[in-house]
XYZ file of C-alpha atoms in Angstrom:
443
model
C 82.018 101.150 103.536
C 84.734 100.180 106.620
C 82.202 98.540 108.767
C 80.379 94.883 109.367
C 77.494 96.374 110.127
C 74.685 95.355 108.126
C 72.933 98.370 106.134
C 69.440 98.336 105.347
C 67.863 100.494 102.447
C 67.126 103.711 104.468
C 63.345 105.098 103.501
C 63.074 107.937 100.638
C 61.202 109.202 104.343
C 64.085 108.272 107.288
C 65.572 111.755 107.669
C 69.868 111.133 107.109
C 72.704 112.010 110.728
C 74.976 114.486 109.339
C 77.174 114.588 111.196
C 80.167 117.383 111.627
C 83.340 117.048 112.615
C 85.566 120.399 113.800
C 89.330 120.251 114.993
C 91.448 117.320 115.615
C 92.071 113.306 114.838
C 90.711 112.728 117.793
C 87.774 114.178 117.531
C 87.453 112.458 113.812
C 87.816 109.142 115.955
C 85.018 109.677 117.985
C 82.680 110.825 115.142
C 83.797 107.420 113.683
C 82.314 105.979 116.473
C 78.938 107.559 117.046
C 78.692 106.910 113.260
C 79.144 103.453 113.593
C 76.290 103.573 116.726
C 74.086 105.013 114.775
C 74.438 103.102 111.598
C 74.140 99.884 113.796
C 71.290 101.405 115.106
C 69.817 101.177 111.421
C 69.942 105.153 110.779
C 70.393 107.295 108.271
C 74.311 108.567 108.859
C 76.265 110.617 106.387
C 79.796 112.645 107.086
C 79.767 117.052 105.782
C 76.596 116.173 103.866
C 76.610 119.043 101.355
C 72.926 118.804 101.182
C 70.938 118.914 104.156
C 66.911 118.278 104.256
C 64.768 119.751 106.508
C 63.762 117.097 108.481
C 67.569 116.075 108.201
C 69.465 115.707 112.354
C 72.778 117.578 112.117
C 75.719 116.548 114.657
C 78.070 119.370 115.554
C 81.239 117.623 116.435
C 83.030 120.385 118.565
C 86.470 121.962 118.911
C 87.351 123.978 122.269
C 90.747 124.572 122.010
C 92.382 127.935 121.075
C 90.110 130.524 119.795
C 90.665 130.049 116.222
C 88.993 126.683 116.019
C 85.907 127.934 118.871
C 85.114 130.319 117.005
C 84.932 127.870 113.727
C 82.718 125.698 116.184
C 80.688 129.170 117.137
C 79.689 129.983 113.726
C 78.950 126.229 112.788
C 76.640 125.911 115.391
C 75.459 129.839 114.310
C 74.867 128.782 110.939
C 73.245 125.532 111.102
C 70.849 126.534 113.880
C 69.676 129.612 111.852
C 68.374 127.063 108.860
C 66.629 125.847 111.850
C 65.036 128.733 112.717
C 64.542 129.185 108.448
C 62.816 125.614 108.736
C 65.508 124.164 107.080
C 67.280 122.014 108.630
C 65.005 119.718 111.293
C 67.303 119.412 114.687
C 70.878 120.574 115.432
C 72.571 118.189 118.258
C 75.849 119.989 119.778
C 78.254 118.003 121.827
C 82.362 117.670 121.357
C 84.920 120.140 123.306
C 83.629 123.462 123.204
C 80.173 121.899 124.699
C 82.050 120.537 127.505
C 83.408 123.344 128.222
C 81.761 125.791 127.723
C 77.288 124.132 127.875
C 76.051 126.486 130.086
C 76.925 129.333 128.138
C 75.956 128.178 125.392
C 72.932 127.134 126.070
C 71.219 131.184 127.359
C 73.362 132.185 124.054
C 71.944 129.505 121.302
C 68.466 128.378 122.555
C 67.455 126.613 119.504
C 69.538 124.326 119.307
C 68.088 121.086 120.469
C 70.625 119.085 122.937
C 73.984 119.942 124.627
C 76.628 117.115 124.478
C 79.858 116.262 125.917
C 83.250 114.877 125.370
C 82.441 111.208 127.107
C 78.563 111.402 126.430
C 77.973 109.272 123.481
C 75.113 107.330 124.870
C 73.200 110.322 125.509
C 73.384 111.406 122.026
C 72.252 107.562 120.820
C 69.452 107.931 123.359
C 68.618 111.741 122.003
C 68.910 110.168 118.805
C 66.462 107.781 119.238
C 69.327 105.003 119.005
C 70.770 102.545 121.833
C 74.597 101.698 122.767
C 74.881 97.918 121.507
C 77.995 96.829 123.397
C 78.659 94.612 120.888
C 79.789 96.862 118.126
C 82.773 97.995 120.565
C 85.740 98.225 118.079
C 84.005 99.033 115.309
C 83.488 102.688 113.381
C 82.263 103.648 110.007
C 85.456 105.719 108.773
C 86.043 108.641 107.429
C 88.883 108.818 106.287
C 90.351 106.505 103.147
C 89.339 103.007 103.844
C 93.372 102.221 103.793
C 94.513 104.780 107.124
C 92.782 105.111 110.329
C 93.706 107.269 113.939
C 93.763 104.656 116.318
C 92.736 106.590 119.589
C 94.491 103.841 122.533
C 94.160 106.620 125.529
C 91.251 109.385 126.179
C 91.838 113.019 128.380
C 95.687 113.993 130.263
C 96.883 113.964 133.507
C 100.186 116.705 132.605
C 99.492 120.024 134.150
C 100.978 121.779 130.827
C 100.040 125.429 131.512
C 98.672 126.211 128.535
C 96.583 123.330 128.244
C 92.474 123.548 128.079
C 92.575 119.761 126.845
C 92.137 118.134 131.032
C 89.392 121.019 131.027
C 87.350 119.430 128.347
C 88.522 115.911 128.520
C 89.241 114.914 131.947
C 92.425 113.231 133.128
C 94.009 110.140 131.282
C 91.948 107.330 130.910
C 93.722 104.012 129.006
C 92.219 102.046 126.171
C 92.272 98.215 127.529
C 95.053 96.668 124.971
C 92.615 93.578 124.187
C 89.795 95.771 122.700
C 92.381 98.041 120.850
C 94.449 95.135 119.153
C 90.302 93.558 118.992
C 89.574 96.971 116.841
C 92.982 96.957 114.983
C 92.028 93.651 113.747
C 88.610 94.512 112.790
C 90.398 97.839 111.002
C 92.831 95.052 109.213
C 90.006 93.250 108.021
C 88.295 95.884 106.277
C 91.432 97.023 104.702
C 93.190 99.449 106.770
C 97.251 99.137 106.436
C 97.488 102.411 108.237
C 97.052 102.892 112.056
C 97.074 105.910 113.240
C 98.372 106.120 117.413
C 97.099 109.233 118.386
C 95.983 110.006 122.915
C 96.534 113.103 124.539
C 100.083 111.457 126.081
C 100.827 108.536 123.953
C 103.924 107.607 126.359
C 100.815 107.648 129.255
C 99.634 104.271 127.922
C 98.959 101.964 130.580
C 99.905 103.298 133.264
C 96.538 104.034 134.474
C 95.129 100.844 134.142
C 98.238 98.201 134.891
C 100.827 100.125 136.716
C 103.409 100.952 134.362
C 103.819 102.191 131.026
C 102.366 99.369 127.849
C 103.130 100.985 124.791
C 105.215 99.206 123.418
C 104.010 96.588 124.309
C 101.055 97.665 122.795
C 102.792 98.453 119.495
C 104.197 94.617 119.556
C 100.382 93.474 119.680
C 99.843 95.924 116.997
C 102.617 94.827 114.816
C 100.949 90.863 115.055
C 98.029 92.327 113.377
C 98.018 91.054 109.811
C 97.150 93.549 107.679
C 98.828 96.024 108.835
C 101.791 97.514 107.439
C 102.143 100.827 109.037
C 102.302 101.830 112.513
C 102.397 105.612 113.382
C 102.798 108.130 116.702
C 101.484 110.674 117.137
C 101.840 112.813 120.449
C 104.520 111.799 122.511
C 105.345 113.547 125.792
C 109.206 114.839 126.309
C 108.962 114.020 130.149
C 109.116 110.909 131.028
C 109.950 109.313 127.560
C 109.693 105.694 127.500
C 112.843 104.477 125.224
C 111.918 100.542 124.804
C 109.101 102.418 122.331
C 112.709 102.881 119.953
C 113.392 98.781 120.201
C 110.500 98.377 118.952
C 110.290 101.144 115.784
C 114.199 98.604 115.065
C 112.494 95.488 115.135
C 109.932 95.892 113.387
C 109.486 96.597 109.170
C 105.885 98.030 110.030
C 106.552 99.910 112.442
C 107.461 103.639 111.251
C 110.448 105.680 112.338
C 109.024 108.616 112.906
C 107.482 110.232 116.060
C 105.880 113.305 116.893
C 106.809 114.963 119.986
C 105.172 118.303 120.794
C 108.289 120.135 122.768
C 106.449 123.903 122.373
C 109.704 125.605 123.634
C 113.338 125.372 124.355
C 114.141 128.579 126.861
C 114.024 126.813 131.058
C 111.864 129.266 131.766
C 108.851 129.328 128.678
C 109.761 125.898 129.823
C 109.534 126.079 133.478
C 106.103 128.567 133.120
C 104.765 126.617 130.750
C 104.834 123.450 133.594
C 106.769 120.686 130.597
C 108.213 118.894 133.580
C 111.790 119.346 131.345
C 114.735 121.699 130.693
C 116.714 122.656 127.838
C 119.665 120.418 128.180
C 116.902 117.479 129.563
C 115.698 118.441 125.390
C 117.714 118.284 123.464
C 119.948 115.058 124.531
C 116.310 113.329 123.901
C 115.828 114.502 120.881
C 120.153 113.155 120.452
C 119.212 109.971 122.309
C 116.365 109.465 119.708
C 117.404 110.497 117.444
C 120.706 108.486 118.514
C 119.009 104.557 118.676
C 116.726 105.249 115.677
C 119.139 106.738 112.767
C 117.043 107.854 110.079
C 114.190 108.375 112.161
C 111.430 111.646 111.203
C 111.421 113.894 114.495
C 108.131 116.784 113.981
C 107.280 118.790 117.369
C 105.305 121.672 117.231
C 106.122 125.083 119.209
C 104.264 127.505 120.902
C 105.287 131.520 119.761
C 104.209 134.355 122.123
C 103.995 132.880 125.854
C 103.092 135.444 128.927
C 106.626 136.279 129.456
C 108.482 134.973 126.526
C 110.820 137.914 125.866
C 113.071 138.774 122.370
C 115.765 136.571 123.966
C 113.788 133.524 124.465
C 112.740 133.724 120.796
C 116.077 134.022 119.633
C 116.865 131.011 121.342
C 114.398 129.225 120.209
C 115.133 129.926 116.847
C 119.155 129.423 116.983
C 117.441 125.741 118.200
C 115.415 125.018 115.333
C 117.951 125.894 112.803
C 120.794 124.110 115.039
C 118.056 120.959 115.834
C 117.194 121.038 112.126
C 113.188 119.315 112.886
C 112.497 117.204 109.753
C 108.530 118.430 110.095
C 107.690 121.588 112.683
C 104.390 123.303 113.147
C 104.356 126.403 114.737
C 101.038 127.960 117.058
C 100.470 131.518 117.915
C 99.452 130.956 122.657
C 96.304 131.231 122.925
C 95.099 132.714 126.404
C 92.669 129.820 127.746
C 90.322 130.078 130.450
C 91.098 128.471 134.343
C 94.628 127.588 132.556
C 97.173 128.209 134.474
C 98.649 130.024 132.365
C 95.812 132.731 132.324
C 96.484 133.357 135.422
C 99.508 135.270 134.010
C 99.603 138.819 131.719
C 99.804 138.030 128.086
C 101.884 140.158 127.399
C 103.131 140.062 124.031
C 101.288 141.333 120.801
C 99.438 139.895 118.295
C 100.899 140.958 115.780
C 104.548 139.716 117.055
C 103.020 136.321 118.088
C 102.410 135.860 114.344
C 104.942 137.699 113.798
C 107.069 135.118 115.662
C 105.607 132.063 113.845
C 106.263 133.326 110.352
C 110.106 133.681 111.562
C 110.824 130.298 112.562
C 108.459 128.647 110.055
C 110.913 130.089 107.271
C 113.592 128.515 108.833
C 111.832 125.086 109.306
C 111.066 125.971 105.373
C 115.335 126.180 104.560
C 115.271 122.875 106.702
C 113.013 120.626 104.787
C 114.402 121.801 101.501
C 116.808 120.979 102.100
C 115.990 117.381 103.513
C 113.802 117.022 100.394
C 117.129 117.519 98.517
C 119.087 115.001 99.887
C 115.974 112.155 98.650
C 116.101 113.332 95.381
C 117.287 110.074 93.426
C 116.524 106.993 96.007
C 113.685 105.081 96.175
C 111.600 104.846 98.764
C 108.099 102.545 99.723
C 104.744 105.175 99.050
C 101.125 105.144 100.633
C 99.142 106.186 97.516
C 96.516 108.879 99.450
C 94.844 109.740 96.284
C 94.275 110.638 92.194
C 94.967 114.995 92.457
C 94.448 116.343 88.066
C 97.693 114.901 86.619
C 99.120 112.909 90.225
C 98.591 110.263 92.288
C 99.639 112.222 95.860
C 100.920 109.584 98.643
C 103.575 109.592 101.774
C 106.572 107.875 103.255
C 106.454 106.007 105.949
C 107.675 109.722 107.322
C 104.863 111.589 106.181
C 101.418 111.982 108.899
C 98.384 112.674 106.616
C 97.388 116.345 106.183
C 100.471 117.747 108.061
C 103.294 116.670 106.493
C 104.630 116.491 103.557
C 103.307 114.105 99.952
C 105.016 112.569 97.087
C 103.252 114.087 93.432
C 103.294 110.855 91.357
C 103.079 111.567 87.551
C 100.052 110.020 86.208
C 101.322 109.592 82.787
C 104.357 107.545 83.539
C 101.978 104.818 85.450
C 99.305 103.693 87.940
C 98.300 102.790 91.399
C 95.575 102.094 93.023
C 94.186 104.312 96.100
C 95.331 102.246 99.385
C 98.145 100.960 97.398
C 101.996 101.127 98.739
C 104.305 101.538 95.075
C 108.307 102.363 94.864
C 109.276 104.983 93.787
C 112.351 107.413 92.425
C 112.437 110.936 93.766
C 112.680 113.119 90.777
C 113.056 116.122 92.757
C 112.413 117.636 95.483
C 110.678 121.546 96.815
C 110.283 122.503 100.086
C 107.518 120.199 100.671
C 107.291 118.499 98.159
C 108.493 115.472 96.823
C 107.964 115.083 93.168
C 108.702 111.048 91.631
C 107.845 108.164 89.513
C 107.045 104.549 90.642
C 109.752 101.808 89.465
């Protein structure tokens, strides 16, 4: 297991605490911290167990970001509240972003949930479960990912004023974690076999400004890079406005920092960027992408875009399509705009029909599919260092430094040609490539 906490053998009568995680990697991290504390209190804790006992306690860590995620969270709460009603579950506790944002409404609508908590209620959840918060467990987690990689949250909340985003409503203002605490956490993870840290925050690039009066992501990267056993460090969720170029120097200096950057840009036309309150312009965005690529020539850049934001015209969309085709991002995700209460954009008219939003997403992703295919074809014949995540059917499945778990390309290695243990690094020669997958053999 992925924690130093001493385990006691659970008695048959002891109810399980079954933690269910919905939403993003930041929620995964929060669930892992909660589970580490529960295990430290000698409770029998599991993550998303298939079977639930009639005395078990279910903790649902919800997402409240956009409509689809909110609906999934509500459906999951209803599913377990009905099981409780039928006497098939002991207790149901709800936490996370949805209950932070809609607690009064949820309490009045779903009355047989035992307790609702927000995003910063760890100690209160523990108290509800008859456990105490243990300061000595800071940095300890019960990983839900394979032990060789871990999401690594360096800050909570966000100070950015983006018009479409409800994150500050649910997560509050930006709050950086102290550097010493993070380095200690990285050492604990490394000691337990973690080789890849995926740095996450709502905005990585703001790190340190609140604690130290200046941006410190570059220093944090160096400190984490020095931790023995950490072979890959990956950056997710960088913000373009005020981007700290010095982090690229660290990327070039250190072999264990992946040449990978996830920077959600959301749109490209000036009127959309202005309405979205992104603090940048089309030209500044183009210049920034070019500067990043100039400074780190083989960097893989990932971005995400929104289609159908209020006021997005056909011309706006065509301009975005042209820019996507010209820029050729290595990785790209695209989402339909979701009209969220209490955000600035909610004061605007949600005037793009849902079917048009989806058509636009599909068009962007079709362009990206062609770009990804072309980029992947260039890799045929090359050899890459690959981290093996799992065995699936006839293949070992892994990733290069240019790929994050779940969202990016995978490398499929023919298991009949060699062996690769989960969590191991292997050199793989790419034999063929598809739109989003590479196929290769171990050399």
